[in-house]
Coordinates of C-alpha atoms and ligand atoms in Angstrom, one line a residue:
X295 CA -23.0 6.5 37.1
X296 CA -24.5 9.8 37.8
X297 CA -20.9 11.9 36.8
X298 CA -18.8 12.1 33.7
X299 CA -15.2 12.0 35.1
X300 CA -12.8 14.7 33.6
X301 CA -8.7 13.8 33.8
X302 CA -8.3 17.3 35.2
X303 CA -10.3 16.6 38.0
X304 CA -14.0 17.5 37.1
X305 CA -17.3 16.1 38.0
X306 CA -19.7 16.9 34.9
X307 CA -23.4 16.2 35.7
X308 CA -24.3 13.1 33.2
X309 CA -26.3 13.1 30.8
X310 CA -24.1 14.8 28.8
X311 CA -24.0 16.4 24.8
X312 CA -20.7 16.7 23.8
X313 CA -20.7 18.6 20.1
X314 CA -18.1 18.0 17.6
X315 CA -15.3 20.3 17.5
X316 CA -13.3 17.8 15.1
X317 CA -10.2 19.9 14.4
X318 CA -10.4 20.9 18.0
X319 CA -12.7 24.1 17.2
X320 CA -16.1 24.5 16.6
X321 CA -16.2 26.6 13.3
X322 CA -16.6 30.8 14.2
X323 CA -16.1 30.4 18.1
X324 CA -13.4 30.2 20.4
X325 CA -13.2 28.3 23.6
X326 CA -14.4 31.2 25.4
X327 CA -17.6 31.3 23.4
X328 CA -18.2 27.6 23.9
X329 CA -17.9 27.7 27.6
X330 CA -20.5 30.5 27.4
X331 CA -22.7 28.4 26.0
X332 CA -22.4 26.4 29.2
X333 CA -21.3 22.8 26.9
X334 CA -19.5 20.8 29.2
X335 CA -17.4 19.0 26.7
X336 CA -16.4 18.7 23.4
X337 CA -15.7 15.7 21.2
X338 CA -12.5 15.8 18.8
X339 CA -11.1 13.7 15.6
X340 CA -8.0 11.7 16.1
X341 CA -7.4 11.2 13.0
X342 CA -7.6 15.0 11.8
X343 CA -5.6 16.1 14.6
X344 CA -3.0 13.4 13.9
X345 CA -3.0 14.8 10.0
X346 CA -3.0 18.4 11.2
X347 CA -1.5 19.9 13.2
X348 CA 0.2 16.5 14.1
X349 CA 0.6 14.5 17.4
X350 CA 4.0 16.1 18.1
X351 CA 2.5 19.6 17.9
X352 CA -0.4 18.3 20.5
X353 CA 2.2 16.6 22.7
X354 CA 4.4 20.0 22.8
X355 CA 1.1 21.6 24.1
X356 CA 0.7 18.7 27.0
X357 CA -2.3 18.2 25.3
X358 CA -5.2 18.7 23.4
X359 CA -6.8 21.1 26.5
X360 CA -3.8 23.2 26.7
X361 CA -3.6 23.7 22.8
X362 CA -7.1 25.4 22.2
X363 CA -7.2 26.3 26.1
X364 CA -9.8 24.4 26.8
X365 CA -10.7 23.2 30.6
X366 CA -14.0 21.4 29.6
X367 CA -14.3 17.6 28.8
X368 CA -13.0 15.9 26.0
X369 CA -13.6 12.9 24.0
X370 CA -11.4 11.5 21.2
X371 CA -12.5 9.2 18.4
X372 CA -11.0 6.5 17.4
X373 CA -9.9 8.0 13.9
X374 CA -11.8 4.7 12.3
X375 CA -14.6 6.3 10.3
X376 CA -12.1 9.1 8.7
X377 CA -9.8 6.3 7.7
X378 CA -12.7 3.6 6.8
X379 CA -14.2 6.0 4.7
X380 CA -11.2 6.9 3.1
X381 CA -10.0 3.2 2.5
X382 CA -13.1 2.1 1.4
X383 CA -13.5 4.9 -1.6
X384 CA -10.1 4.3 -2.7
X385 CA -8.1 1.2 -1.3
X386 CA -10.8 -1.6 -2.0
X387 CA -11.7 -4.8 -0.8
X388 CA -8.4 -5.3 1.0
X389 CA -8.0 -2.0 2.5
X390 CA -9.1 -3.1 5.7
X391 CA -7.1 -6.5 7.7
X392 CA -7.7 -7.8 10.8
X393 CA -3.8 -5.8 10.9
X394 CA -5.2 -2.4 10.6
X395 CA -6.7 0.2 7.6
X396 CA -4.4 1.0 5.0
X397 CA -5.0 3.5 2.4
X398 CA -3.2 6.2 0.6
X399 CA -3.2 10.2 1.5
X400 CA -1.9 13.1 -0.7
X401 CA 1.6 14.1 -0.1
X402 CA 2.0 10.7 2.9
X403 CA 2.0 8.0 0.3
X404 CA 0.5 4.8 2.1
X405 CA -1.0 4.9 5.4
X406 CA -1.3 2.0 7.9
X407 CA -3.8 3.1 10.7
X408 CA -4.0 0.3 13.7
X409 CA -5.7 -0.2 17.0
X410 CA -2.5 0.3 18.5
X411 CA -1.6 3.8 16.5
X412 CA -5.3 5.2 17.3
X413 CA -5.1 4.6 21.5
X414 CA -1.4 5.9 21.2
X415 CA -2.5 9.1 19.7
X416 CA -5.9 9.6 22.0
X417 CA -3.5 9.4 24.7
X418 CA -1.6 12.1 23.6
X419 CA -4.6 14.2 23.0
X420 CA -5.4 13.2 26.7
X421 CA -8.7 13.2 26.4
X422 CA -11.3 12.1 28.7
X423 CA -12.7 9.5 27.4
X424 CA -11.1 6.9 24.8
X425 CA -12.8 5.0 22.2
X426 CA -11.3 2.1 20.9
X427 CA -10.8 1.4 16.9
X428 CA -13.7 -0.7 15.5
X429 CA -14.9 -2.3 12.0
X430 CA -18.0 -0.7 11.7
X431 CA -20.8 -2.3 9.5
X432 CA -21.8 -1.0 6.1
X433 CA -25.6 0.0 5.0
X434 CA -26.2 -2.4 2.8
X435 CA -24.1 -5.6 4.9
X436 CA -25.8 -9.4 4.2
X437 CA -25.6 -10.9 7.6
X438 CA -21.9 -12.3 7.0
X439 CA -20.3 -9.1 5.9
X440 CA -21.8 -7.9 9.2
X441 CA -20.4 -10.6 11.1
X442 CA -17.4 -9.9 9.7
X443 CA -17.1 -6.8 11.1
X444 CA -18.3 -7.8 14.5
X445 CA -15.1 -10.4 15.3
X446 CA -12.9 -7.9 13.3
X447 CA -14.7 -5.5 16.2
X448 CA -14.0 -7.6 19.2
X449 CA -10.4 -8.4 17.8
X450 CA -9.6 -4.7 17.7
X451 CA -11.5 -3.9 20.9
X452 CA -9.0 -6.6 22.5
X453 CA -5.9 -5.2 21.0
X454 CA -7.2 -1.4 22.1
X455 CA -7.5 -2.7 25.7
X456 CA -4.0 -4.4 25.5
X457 CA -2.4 -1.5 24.2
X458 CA -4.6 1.5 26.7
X459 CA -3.6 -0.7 29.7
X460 CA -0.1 -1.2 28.8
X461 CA 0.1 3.0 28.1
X462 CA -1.7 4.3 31.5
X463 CA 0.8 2.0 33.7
X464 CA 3.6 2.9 31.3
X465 CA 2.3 6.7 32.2
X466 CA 1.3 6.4 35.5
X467 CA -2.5 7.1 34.8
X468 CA -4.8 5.5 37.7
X469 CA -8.0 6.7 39.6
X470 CA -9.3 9.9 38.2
X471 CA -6.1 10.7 36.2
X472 CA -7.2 7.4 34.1
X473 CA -9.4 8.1 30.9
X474 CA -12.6 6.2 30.3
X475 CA -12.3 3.8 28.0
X476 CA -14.9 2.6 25.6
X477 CA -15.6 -0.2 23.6
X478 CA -18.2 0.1 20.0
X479 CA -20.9 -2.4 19.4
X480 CA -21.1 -3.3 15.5
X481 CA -23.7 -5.6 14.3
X482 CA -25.6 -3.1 12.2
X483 CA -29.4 -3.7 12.0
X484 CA -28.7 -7.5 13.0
X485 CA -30.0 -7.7 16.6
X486 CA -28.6 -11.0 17.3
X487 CA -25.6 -9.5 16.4
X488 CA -25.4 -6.3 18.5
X489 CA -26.3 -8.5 21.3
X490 CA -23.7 -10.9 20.7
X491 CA -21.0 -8.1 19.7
X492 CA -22.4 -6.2 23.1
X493 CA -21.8 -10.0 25.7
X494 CA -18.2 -9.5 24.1
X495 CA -17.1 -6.2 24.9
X496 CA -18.5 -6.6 28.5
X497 CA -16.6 -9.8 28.8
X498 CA -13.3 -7.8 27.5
X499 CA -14.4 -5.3 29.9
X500 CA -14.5 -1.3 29.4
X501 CA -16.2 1.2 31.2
X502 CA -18.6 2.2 28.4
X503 CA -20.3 0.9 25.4
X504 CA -20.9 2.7 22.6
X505 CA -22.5 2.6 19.2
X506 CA -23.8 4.6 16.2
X507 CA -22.0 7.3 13.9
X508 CA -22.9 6.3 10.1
X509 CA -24.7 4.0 9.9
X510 CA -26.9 4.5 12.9
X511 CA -29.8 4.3 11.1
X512 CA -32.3 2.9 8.5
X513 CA -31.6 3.9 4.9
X514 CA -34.9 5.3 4.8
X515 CA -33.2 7.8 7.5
X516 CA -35.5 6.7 10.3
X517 CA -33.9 5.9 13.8
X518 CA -33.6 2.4 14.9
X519 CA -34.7 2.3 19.0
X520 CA -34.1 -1.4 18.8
X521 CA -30.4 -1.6 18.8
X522 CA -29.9 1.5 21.7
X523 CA -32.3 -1.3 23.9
X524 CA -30.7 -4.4 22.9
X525 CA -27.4 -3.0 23.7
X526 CA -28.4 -1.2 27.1
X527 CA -30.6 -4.2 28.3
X528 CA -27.3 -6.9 27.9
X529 CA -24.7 -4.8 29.6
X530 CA -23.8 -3.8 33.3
X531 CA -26.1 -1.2 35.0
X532 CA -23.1 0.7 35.6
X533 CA -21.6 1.4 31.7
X534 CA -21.6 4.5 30.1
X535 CA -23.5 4.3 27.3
X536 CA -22.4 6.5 24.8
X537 CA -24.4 7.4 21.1
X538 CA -21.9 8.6 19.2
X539 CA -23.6 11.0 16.4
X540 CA -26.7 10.8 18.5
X541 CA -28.3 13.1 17.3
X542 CA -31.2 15.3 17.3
X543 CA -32.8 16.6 20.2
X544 CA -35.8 14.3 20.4
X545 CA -33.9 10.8 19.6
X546 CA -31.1 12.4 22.5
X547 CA -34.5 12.2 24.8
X548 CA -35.3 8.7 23.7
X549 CA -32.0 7.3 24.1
X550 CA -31.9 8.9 27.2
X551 CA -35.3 7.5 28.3
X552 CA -33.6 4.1 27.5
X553 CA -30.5 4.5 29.8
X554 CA -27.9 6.4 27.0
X555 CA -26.1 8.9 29.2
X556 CA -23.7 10.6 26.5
X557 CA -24.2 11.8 23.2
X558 CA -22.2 14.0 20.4
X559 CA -23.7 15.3 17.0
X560 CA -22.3 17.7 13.9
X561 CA -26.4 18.9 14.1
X562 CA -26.1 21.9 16.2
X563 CA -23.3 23.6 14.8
X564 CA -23.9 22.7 11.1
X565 CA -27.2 23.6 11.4
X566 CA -26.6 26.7 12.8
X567 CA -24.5 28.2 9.5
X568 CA -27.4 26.6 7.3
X569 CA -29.6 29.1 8.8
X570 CA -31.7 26.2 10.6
X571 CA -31.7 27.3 14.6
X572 CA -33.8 25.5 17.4
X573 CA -36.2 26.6 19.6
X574 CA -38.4 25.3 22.1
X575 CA -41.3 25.4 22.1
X576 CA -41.9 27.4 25.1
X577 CA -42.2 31.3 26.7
X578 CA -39.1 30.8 29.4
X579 CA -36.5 28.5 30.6
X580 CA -38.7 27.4 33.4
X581 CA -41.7 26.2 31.1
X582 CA -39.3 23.8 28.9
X583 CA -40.8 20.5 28.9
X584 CA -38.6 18.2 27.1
X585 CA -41.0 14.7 27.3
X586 CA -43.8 16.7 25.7
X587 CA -44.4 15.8 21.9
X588 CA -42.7 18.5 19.8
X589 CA -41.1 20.3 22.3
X590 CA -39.0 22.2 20.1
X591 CA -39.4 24.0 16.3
X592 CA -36.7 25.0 13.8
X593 CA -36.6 28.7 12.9
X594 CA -35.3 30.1 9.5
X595 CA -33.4 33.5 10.3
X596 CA -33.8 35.0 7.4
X597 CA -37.2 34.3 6.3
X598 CA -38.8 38.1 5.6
X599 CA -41.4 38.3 8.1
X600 CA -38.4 38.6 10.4
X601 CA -36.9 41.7 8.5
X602 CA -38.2 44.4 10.8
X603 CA -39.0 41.7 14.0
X604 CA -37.6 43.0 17.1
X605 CA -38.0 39.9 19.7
X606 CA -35.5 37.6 20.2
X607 CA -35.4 34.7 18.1
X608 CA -36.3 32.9 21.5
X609 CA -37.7 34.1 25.2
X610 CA -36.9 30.4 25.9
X611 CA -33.3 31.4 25.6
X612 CA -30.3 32.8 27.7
X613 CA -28.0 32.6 24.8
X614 CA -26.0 35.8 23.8
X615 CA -28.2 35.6 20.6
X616 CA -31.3 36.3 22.2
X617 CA -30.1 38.4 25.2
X618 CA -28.8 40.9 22.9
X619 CA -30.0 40.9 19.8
X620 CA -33.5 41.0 17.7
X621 CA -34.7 38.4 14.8
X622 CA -34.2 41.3 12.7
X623 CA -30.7 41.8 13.1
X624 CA -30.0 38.2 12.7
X625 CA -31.9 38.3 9.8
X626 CA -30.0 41.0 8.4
X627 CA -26.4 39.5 9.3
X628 CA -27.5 36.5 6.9
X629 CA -28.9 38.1 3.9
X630 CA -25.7 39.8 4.2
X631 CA -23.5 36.7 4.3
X632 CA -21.7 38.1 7.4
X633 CA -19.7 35.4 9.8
X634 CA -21.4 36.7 12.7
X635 CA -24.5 35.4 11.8
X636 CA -22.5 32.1 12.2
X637 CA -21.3 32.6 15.5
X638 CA -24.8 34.1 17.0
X639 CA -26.4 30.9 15.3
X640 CA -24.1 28.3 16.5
X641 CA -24.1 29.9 20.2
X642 CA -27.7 29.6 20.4
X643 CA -27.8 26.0 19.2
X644 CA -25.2 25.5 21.4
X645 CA -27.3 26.9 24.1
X646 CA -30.2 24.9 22.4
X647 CA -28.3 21.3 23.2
X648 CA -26.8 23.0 26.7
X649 CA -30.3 23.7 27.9
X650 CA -32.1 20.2 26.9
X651 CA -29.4 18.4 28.7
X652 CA -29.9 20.5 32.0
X653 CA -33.8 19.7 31.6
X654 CA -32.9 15.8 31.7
X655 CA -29.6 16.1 34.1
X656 CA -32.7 17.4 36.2
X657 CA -34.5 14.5 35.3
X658 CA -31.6 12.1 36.2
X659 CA -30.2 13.0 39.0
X660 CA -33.7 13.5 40.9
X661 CA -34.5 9.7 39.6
X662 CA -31.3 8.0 40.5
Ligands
ZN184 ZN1 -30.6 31.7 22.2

């Protein structure tokens, strides 16, 4: 698969980084500045946009694209780890059946959230690229609890299938108006397990395998290679292999190196308003190597040496950030707690993600 496959039509250049524009904007820019950035696509929460501003609201719109006028790619999530998360603080043991995720939201009284409900919404959302509801697998599972998880995983994963298939004849989507749909491998750090939960889904059949989020890796923090190979090396050369939360920039060139073609990650745009920008580590564009060790550094705006600095924070940059404006003036927009500094920040690290992806679309498309 050398293309990621918009609805609308559009051929993007795989790999891909999607960031996460969960209530379908990525905080201090508009769509405008995100397509400046030159990020091909964008991932969005089902289950925040089903809270707010509602599927009916996103249906009037035709869409999620129309809504925030938005002609790039989109992936939805499945809405499982909003409503896991929220279950498992406050509805207990039995929050989550083999029916579905109940659990209880201010103002909505009891919620039931089901594989069915979560592709029904996605497909309002029309997004690109569908993920079907799993059970993922806590931290601290024994080997049973994770297990559990798995067959509650391929249970759902069938039910999703059911349900997507039934919807795009229902709606008429085939070919290239048809979303991607993609099945999560659970097993947490069992590898018998991923393996196992992996045969499964290819058996059920999707177009794309994905895995990751929380927990993705080690409690110690550290990033588990094992379970991106176990899962690539038992499933059909030509699956998507998607890291969802994958991640930062040299684990996105690792997972890469090991056949993961799309990735999405809060890093980037968080980082950015906690004054923590990336840069390689390079003079120009050209010179980026991104299979060198430590190809890229963090830089702190508003550290003092930078107060009267007038380079740009990067010459290995074509960002608006550094086309424009000096270190010093960033500096200055965050000592003075100004939003700007937000949206320079986040459109560099935007730019940051955009850039590394064209290095290894380079990589990929002269290889395959
Ligand atoms: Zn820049």
């Amino acid at each position: 698969m050398k293309f990621f496959k918009t609805v609308t039509g559009n051929s993007i250049p795989l790999p891909v980084f999607f960031p996460d524009a969960t209530r379908a904007v990525l905080k201090t820019l508009d769509s405008d500045d995100i397509k400046n950035t030159k990020t091909p696509g964008i991932l969005v929460n089902t289950y925040h946009l089903y809270t707010t501003p509602g599927a009916d609201v996103i249906k009037s719109h035709g869409g999620i694209r129309p809504f925030m006028n938005w002609d790039g790619g989109v992936i939805s999530d499945s809405g499982g780890f909003q409503v896991m998360s929220i279950a498992k603080n406050g509805g207990g043991k039995n929050a989550i059946t083999d029916k579905g995720v109940t659990f209880k939201e201010a103002g909505k009284g009891k919620i039931v959230f089901t594989p069915v409900m979560s592709i029904k919404l996605q497909l309002t959302i029309k997004s690109d690229m569908v993920v079907v509801l799993d059970d993922f697998t806590d931290l601290d599972a024994d080997k049973n609890q994770a297990r559990e998880t798995v067959e509650r995983t391929i249970l759902w994963a069938k039910v999703c299938k059911a349900e997507f298939e039934k919807l795009c004849l229902e709606k008429h989507l085939e070919g290239d108006k048809k979303p991607y749909l993609l099945g999560v491998v659970q097993g947490g750090p069992y590898l018998d397990l991923r393996q196992e939960c992996t045969q499964r889904l290819v058996e059920i059949g999707f177009d794309g395998l994905g895995y990751g989020g929380w927990p993705m890796s080690g409690k110690e923090g550290s990033f588990n290679f094992d379970i991106p190979k176990v899962i690539a090396n038992n499933c059909p050369k030509d699956y998507l292999l998607y890291g969802l939360g994958v991640g930062k920039p040299d684990e996105i060139v690792k997972c890469y190196q090991l056949g993961w073609t799309i990735f999405d990650c809060v890093l980037p745009t968080r980082d950015a308003r906690h004054k923590r920008l990336y840069t390689f580590n390079a003079k120009s564009i050209d010179e980026i190597d991104v299979f060198a060790d430590n190809f890229y550094s963090y830089y702190v705006p508003d550290k003092e040496k930078y107060y009267r600095d007038q380079q740009p924070v990067s010459t290995a940059c074509d960002c608006l950030l550094c086309k424009k404006y000096s270190r010093s003036y960033l500096a200055h927009l965050f000592r003075i707690g100004d939003m700007t500094a937000g949206r320079l920040a986040t459109i560099h690290n935007l730019r940051f993600y955009s850039l590394l992806m064209e290095k290894l679309q380079a990589h990929y498309h002269h290889e395959n």
